[in-house]
Structures are given as structure tokens and as C-alpha cells.
Amino acid sequence: MEESLVAENAEKLTTADVGTTDPTEQRTGPLPKRTIALGTLGSLLILISAFGAAGILVHDPVLGHGPLSWLRYGHGQMLATGVLYLGFSLVVWAWVRLGRHVLAGRVAPRTVLLAAGCWIAPLLVSPPVFTRDVFSYIAQGTLPLFGHDPYVVGPIVLDMQSVVQNVHPFWQTTPAPYGPMFILLAKGVAAVTGSNMIAGVVLMRLVLMIGLGLLLWALPGLVRHLGGNLATTYWLAIAGPMTVVHLVGGPHNDILMVGFLAAGTLCVLDRKHVLGVFLVTLGVAVKATAAIALPFLVLVWAAHLGGATRGFNTRNFLRAGALAVATFVATFAAVTLVAGVNLGWIQALQAPTMIVNWLSIPTAVGEAVNTVVNVFVDTNKSWFVNTTRVLGALAFLAIGVRQWWLSRAGGSDAVRRMAFVLFAVAVLSPATLPWYLTWGFVIAAALPWQRRQLAILVAAAVFLVLTYSPAGEDMLYNWPFIACALAAAVLAGFSLLRVDPLGLFADRREELVDVNTPPADTPPADTTAKV
């Protein structure tokens, strides 16, 4: 078994191997074929069962009738749902097993990418899983093709039933909250595929893989600047279920935004400042959230300017800020002009606030207070939720300003704090969806992490995928299901720390070596991802 090689490999690890980010310096064991095959089998099961259990078409021209139509209804759909969860479990199991290999220093970064590629490949042609957002993307790209402003009207105005009926009812009347860059790409996809929603989903997913490519290009450089371990970073940001299942299997346009964000951040750190701001601006033109990174990158730029003293330099800051603003305005104006839209998307950004779920901390607090008060008197939940959302916005503003000011020396510390602020906006905004947590996470993945912290990230990733059903419905208020999802997530986290957390196979033991832990003969350093 693969795990039986741990003790042998652990003894072979030298202090030179610990924490290295260079794959050429890292000793590795044999290719973990069974682990890679396990995750690939899981992805294939997700692919097959998705045709009955995931975000399928309302009227499927392939499976709607005929011998396989039973997958879409009744017991067939229940069976497909069970198989899909089984496939997801295998993907998580394989990811955790791969994580133990990474922690023990037995696999090189390229091996992690090989595993991730095998797990992602089947989902490139899958129906959307755990969401229906891609149908909204296609509809929003179709709107301008027929002369409609996607920032004023929703897909419901289209006289294309094959397109509109597949959009989730919640979004059929809602204008697009996405930037001109994404509208331009979505319009291109809709122009090519027309009313063929199957081709539209596949092509949209392939277009969004531009973000994955940018992420793969940027992560080694971010690791170099931020001090993480490349194999661990790939394992977290590329091979994890948030990327494999949510961002790719979904798919979600967040992967395009974070790709531009990661690439732009690396360019700024590498002193290619104009190119970096240009790329981050393209990310803003996909989703506005990327704009939060720009003030931090201006500080990095300012610290690079000649003649700067250690710490904050007002002249350099103003110079870098002016150049960054000019680059941003020119880039954003050009993209908006090419896309043929206007700035109406700023008003449309309010659309996600209609979502109410307790993943948003302010919303959760408002709902909790309302529940307590309702014990004594009937109240309107919106009063409490709206109040706590305002407080949450103020809290985020305070956090963002403080972290920005603490980043005034620039460098990698500014990027680390930027990642924290991107995480803060995801959980403190009026609405939080699971994939929002990837905004700051893809940058933070390049930081050093301790093994117990990684276990918490594993549990969080598994839980966030399970908060939605395979068909894309919110499961956050199905408390028995959420309890099971939480138990599964905790089990996955503990499984990273020990092979058999439930004690089912007492004869199997694995010694884990943390590649991010400093050698015993060196003074301890603070390598945790603190802010």
C-alpha cells in the first residue's frame, strides 16, 4: 500500500528537503497511482451521475426521452444523486491521501498537477454540478445579441425558451452583476453556440479555464515571494474540491477573476507594475471584488520605486497611485467600449444582496437575533438582517483600512494582508456563496501553512461544497443534512492528520512529516498565515 512507504520516506527526508519550494530539490517517492486513480474514478462517477442529479436541462434533447431518461426522474434521480455523492467522496478521499503524500514530501509539484488534471478532465464535459449559474451566464451573454442591456433587464425578456427556462428562477428577472469583460466573453459563447445549451455549457467552461491557466502560471512565482511550499500550494489551490468541483465542475466565473488577480499580483511583485495592474483590472472587469486588491498593489508598486526609504513614502505612493489609476481607467474604458456596454453594472451589483443565507456572518447574526426575539414577540426578519448587514459593512471597512495601512511598507506582507481582506469581504458582505471564499484563498495558498491549519482548510472546503445540492439548490437550512455535511467535513479534516481517524483499521499507521515545519536544529519561526 502507498501509506506503508511513509516511514521509509520520512527517514530519507533531510533538513534540506523541509519546506523547499523547488521541485528539483525535493525528494519524492513513487507515483501515487492508486490515489490518482481513486480521484479519477470519483470524477467519472460525478460525470456519469450528473446527467441525472446535477444542473440538468429542463428539456434535455439527449436524455429527456429514451432508455436513459429514467436517470432524470424519481428513483433514477435518487440513485444518480447517491452515486454523485459517492463520486464526490472518492474525490475528497483521494485529495486527502494526496495531501498526506505532500506533507510527507513524497510527491513533487508536477505530480500534484498530474493528479489535479486527471480529476478535472472528466468535469470539463459534465453538466454543471452544485450550481446552475452557468445557464445565467449564457443567458446574460445572449441578451446583448438581441439588443437588450444586460445591466437593465434579466433573461426573462428573451424570446428563447430553451435558454430562459434553464436559468434558475431566482435569476431570471435579475440584471447581470458582472463586468464588461465577462459580458464580452459570455456574448462570444452565446454567439457561437446559440440556443444549444449543452454546447454552451462546455464552451463556457473551456473559456473560463483561461483563469485556471493564469493561476497555474502565477502560483510558482507567488510561492517564491510569499514563502510557501509549491506542492502544498498546488494541492490547495488546484487539486482541492473547491477548484475541481465548484470552480471547474460548476463552473463559476470566479475562476477567471482569481486567475487575473493572481497573475496581476505576481507581475506587480516582479516589478512589472503596469502589466500587473492591467491584469487585475481585467479581473475587476469580470467581478468587481478584484478591485479590493488594487490599493494594496499600489503600496507594493510604491515600495519598488527608486529612492524610497524603508516604510511609507508619500511621494512614491502618489506616483504609483497616479500610474495605477491611469492604467486602470484606460484598461477598463477600453474593455467597456469593446464589450458595447456601459457602467450600469455598478447598479446591478446590488443583485446578489437578495441572497439570504447564514454563510454571510452579518446575515447569520441578524437571523440569530431575530430567532431569539421571535420567542417573545413577532418581528420582521429583514429589520435585523438589514441592520447587521450595515454593521458588517462598517466592520469590513474598518478591517480593510487597517490592513491597508499596516501594508504601507509594501512587499509580500501587503499581498498577505490583501488575501485576508479578500477573505473578509467574502464573509462580511451581505451575501456569501461558497465559491466566494476562493477570492483570497488562491493567494493565501502560496503562504506557509502548518499541518493543523491545513486540516481546518480541508474541513472547510468539503463543507462549502456540500452546502448546495448537486442540482444547485441551497441546503443551508436543511439542518439534518447540514449536520451530516459538517460531520463529513470534520472527518475529512482529521483524515489529513491520521490515516484512520475512526480506528477502523488498527493495523495501519502512517507517520506524517510536515514539509512546512522548520528543522529541529533551527530556531522556530512564525510561519503561520497570521494577519
Short mmCIF file of N, CA, C and O in Angstrom, two decimals, residues 190-240:
data_model
loop_
_atom_site.label_atom_id
_atom_site.label_comp_id
_atom_site.label_asym_id
_atom_site.label_seq_id
_atom_site.Cartn_x
_atom_site.Cartn_y
_atom_site.Cartn_z
N ALA A 190 -22.31 32.77 -26.43
CA ALA A 190 -23.70 32.69 -26.90
C ALA A 190 -23.77 32.83 -28.41
O ALA A 190 -24.61 32.20 -29.06
N ALA A 191 -22.90 33.67 -28.99
CA ALA A 191 -22.92 33.85 -30.45
C ALA A 191 -22.51 32.57 -31.17
O ALA A 191 -23.02 32.27 -32.25
N VAL A 192 -21.59 31.81 -30.57
CA VAL A 192 -21.11 30.58 -31.20
C VAL A 192 -22.10 29.44 -31.03
O VAL A 192 -22.37 28.68 -31.97
N THR A 193 -22.67 29.30 -29.84
CA THR A 193 -23.50 28.12 -29.53
C THR A 193 -24.99 28.35 -29.70
O THR A 193 -25.75 27.38 -29.76
N GLY A 194 -25.43 29.61 -29.76
CA GLY A 194 -26.85 29.89 -29.96
C GLY A 194 -27.70 29.32 -28.85
O GLY A 194 -27.43 29.51 -27.67
N SER A 195 -28.74 28.59 -29.22
CA SER A 195 -29.66 28.02 -28.23
C SER A 195 -29.27 26.62 -27.80
O SER A 195 -30.00 25.97 -27.04
N ASN A 196 -28.12 26.13 -28.26
CA ASN A 196 -27.63 24.80 -27.87
C ASN A 196 -26.99 24.92 -26.49
O ASN A 196 -25.81 25.27 -26.37
N MET A 197 -27.74 24.62 -25.45
CA MET A 197 -27.25 24.84 -24.09
C MET A 197 -26.17 23.85 -23.68
O MET A 197 -25.31 24.16 -22.85
N ILE A 198 -26.18 22.65 -24.25
CA ILE A 198 -25.13 21.68 -23.94
C ILE A 198 -23.79 22.19 -24.44
O ILE A 198 -22.79 22.23 -23.70
N ALA A 199 -23.76 22.63 -25.70
CA ALA A 199 -22.53 23.20 -26.25
C ALA A 199 -22.15 24.48 -25.51
O ALA A 199 -20.97 24.75 -25.29
N GLY A 200 -23.15 25.25 -25.11
CA GLY A 200 -22.90 26.49 -24.39
C GLY A 200 -22.21 26.25 -23.05
O GLY A 200 -21.27 26.97 -22.69
N VAL A 201 -22.67 25.24 -22.31
CA VAL A 201 -22.06 24.93 -21.02
C VAL A 201 -20.61 24.49 -21.19
O VAL A 201 -19.71 24.96 -20.47
N VAL A 202 -20.36 23.61 -22.16
CA VAL A 202 -19.00 23.11 -22.37
C VAL A 202 -18.08 24.24 -22.82
O VAL A 202 -16.96 24.40 -22.30
N LEU A 203 -18.53 25.06 -23.77
CA LEU A 203 -17.68 26.14 -24.28
C LEU A 203 -17.45 27.19 -23.20
O LEU A 203 -16.33 27.71 -23.06
N MET A 204 -18.47 27.51 -22.42
CA MET A 204 -18.30 28.48 -21.34
C MET A 204 -17.26 27.98 -20.34
O MET A 204 -16.40 28.73 -19.88
N ARG A 205 -17.33 26.70 -20.03
CA ARG A 205 -16.36 26.12 -19.08
C ARG A 205 -14.94 26.22 -19.66
O ARG A 205 -13.99 26.55 -18.93
N LEU A 206 -14.79 25.93 -20.94
CA LEU A 206 -13.47 26.00 -21.55
C LEU A 206 -12.94 27.43 -21.57
O LEU A 206 -11.74 27.67 -21.36
N VAL A 207 -13.81 28.39 -21.82
CA VAL A 207 -13.39 29.79 -21.80
C VAL A 207 -12.93 30.19 -20.40
O VAL A 207 -11.92 30.87 -20.23
N LEU A 208 -13.67 29.74 -19.39
CA LEU A 208 -13.30 30.07 -18.01
C LEU A 208 -11.99 29.42 -17.59
O LEU A 208 -11.36 29.86 -16.63
N MET A 209 -11.56 28.38 -18.31
CA MET A 209 -10.29 27.74 -17.99
C MET A 209 -9.10 28.65 -18.27
O MET A 209 -7.96 28.32 -17.89
N ILE A 210 -9.33 29.78 -18.94
CA ILE A 210 -8.28 30.80 -19.05
C ILE A 210 -7.81 31.18 -17.65
O ILE A 210 -6.61 31.37 -17.40
N GLY A 211 -8.77 31.29 -16.72
CA GLY A 211 -8.42 31.63 -15.34
C GLY A 211 -7.55 30.56 -14.69
O GLY A 211 -6.60 30.89 -13.97
N LEU A 212 -7.86 29.30 -14.95
CA LEU A 212 -7.05 28.22 -14.39
C LEU A 212 -5.63 28.27 -14.95
O LEU A 212 -4.65 28.06 -14.23
N GLY A 213 -5.52 28.55 -16.26
CA GLY A 213 -4.19 28.66 -16.86
C GLY A 213 -3.38 29.79 -16.25
O GLY A 213 -2.18 29.63 -15.97
N LEU A 214 -4.02 30.94 -16.02
CA LEU A 214 -3.32 32.06 -15.38
C LEU A 214 -2.91 31.70 -13.96
O LEU A 214 -1.82 32.08 -13.50
N LEU A 215 -3.76 30.97 -13.28
CA LEU A 215 -3.45 30.56 -11.91
C LEU A 215 -2.24 29.63 -11.88
O LEU A 215 -1.34 29.77 -11.04
N LEU A 216 -2.21 28.68 -12.81
CA LEU A 216 -1.07 27.76 -12.89
C LEU A 216 0.22 28.51 -13.19
O LEU A 216 1.29 28.15 -12.68
N TRP A 217 0.13 29.53 -14.01
CA TRP A 217 1.32 30.31 -14.33
C TRP A 217 1.79 31.14 -13.14
O TRP A 217 3.00 31.29 -12.91
N ALA A 218 0.85 31.66 -12.36
CA ALA A 218 1.19 32.61 -11.31
C ALA A 218 1.64 31.95 -10.00
O ALA A 218 2.45 32.51 -9.27
N LEU A 219 1.11 30.79 -9.67
CA LEU A 219 1.35 30.23 -8.34
C LEU A 219 2.82 29.98 -8.02
O LEU A 219 3.26 30.27 -6.89
N PRO A 220 3.65 29.45 -8.93
CA PRO A 220 5.07 29.26 -8.56
C PRO A 220 5.74 30.57 -8.16
O PRO A 220 6.52 30.62 -7.20
N GLY A 221 5.44 31.65 -8.88
CA GLY A 221 6.02 32.94 -8.54
C GLY A 221 5.50 33.47 -7.22
O GLY A 221 6.25 34.05 -6.42
N LEU A 222 4.21 33.29 -6.95
CA LEU A 222 3.65 33.73 -5.68
C LEU A 222 4.28 32.97 -4.52
O LEU A 222 4.55 33.53 -3.45
N VAL A 223 4.50 31.67 -4.71
CA VAL A 223 5.17 30.87 -3.68
C VAL A 223 6.57 31.42 -3.43
O VAL A 223 7.03 31.51 -2.28
N ARG A 224 7.26 31.78 -4.49
CA ARG A 224 8.61 32.34 -4.34
C ARG A 224 8.60 33.61 -3.50
O ARG A 224 9.48 33.83 -2.66
N HIS A 225 7.60 34.44 -3.69
CA HIS A 225 7.52 35.70 -2.94
C HIS A 225 6.96 35.52 -1.53
O HIS A 225 7.37 36.21 -0.60
N LEU A 226 5.99 34.61 -1.38
CA LEU A 226 5.26 34.51 -0.11
C LEU A 226 5.80 33.43 0.81
O LEU A 226 5.37 33.32 1.95
N GLY A 227 6.72 32.58 0.31
CA GLY A 227 7.42 31.65 1.20
C GLY A 227 6.74 30.34 1.45
O GLY A 227 7.11 29.61 2.37
N GLY A 228 5.74 29.97 0.66
CA GLY A 228 5.06 28.70 0.86
C GLY A 228 5.79 27.53 0.23
O GLY A 228 6.96 27.62 -0.16
N ASN A 229 5.09 26.43 0.12
CA ASN A 229 5.62 25.21 -0.49
C ASN A 229 4.80 24.95 -1.75
O ASN A 229 3.58 24.90 -1.71
N LEU A 230 5.46 24.81 -2.88
CA LEU A 230 4.75 24.75 -4.16
C LEU A 230 3.82 23.55 -4.25
O LEU A 230 2.69 23.67 -4.74
N ALA A 231 4.27 22.38 -3.79
CA ALA A 231 3.40 21.20 -3.83
C ALA A 231 2.16 21.42 -2.97
O ALA A 231 1.03 21.07 -3.38
N THR A 232 2.34 22.00 -1.80
CA THR A 232 1.20 22.28 -0.92
C THR A 232 0.27 23.29 -1.57
O THR A 232 -0.96 23.16 -1.50
N THR A 233 0.84 24.31 -2.20
CA THR A 233 0.03 25.34 -2.86
C THR A 233 -0.80 24.75 -3.98
O THR A 233 -2.00 25.03 -4.11
N TYR A 234 -0.18 23.92 -4.82
CA TYR A 234 -0.93 23.27 -5.89
C TYR A 234 -2.03 22.37 -5.32
O TYR A 234 -3.15 22.30 -5.85
N TRP A 235 -1.70 21.67 -4.25
CA TRP A 235 -2.67 20.76 -3.63
C TRP A 235 -3.88 21.53 -3.12
O TRP A 235 -5.03 21.10 -3.29
N LEU A 236 -3.64 22.69 -2.53
CA LEU A 236 -4.74 23.50 -2.00
C LEU A 236 -5.53 24.19 -3.11
O LEU A 236 -6.77 24.12 -3.16
N ALA A 237 -4.82 24.89 -4.00
CA ALA A 237 -5.48 25.81 -4.93
C ALA A 237 -5.92 25.17 -6.24
O ALA A 237 -6.84 25.68 -6.89
N ILE A 238 -5.30 24.06 -6.64
CA ILE A 238 -5.64 23.45 -7.93
C ILE A 238 -6.35 22.11 -7.74
O ILE A 238 -7.36 21.84 -8.40
N ALA A 239 -5.83 21.25 -6.86
CA ALA A 239 -6.38 19.89 -6.72
C ALA A 239 -7.54 19.81 -5.75
O ALA A 239 -8.19 18.77 -5.67
N GLY A 240 -7.81 20.87 -4.98
CA GLY A 240 -8.85 20.81 -3.97
C GLY A 240 -10.25 20.81 -4.54
O GLY A 240 -10.48 21.25 -5.67
#
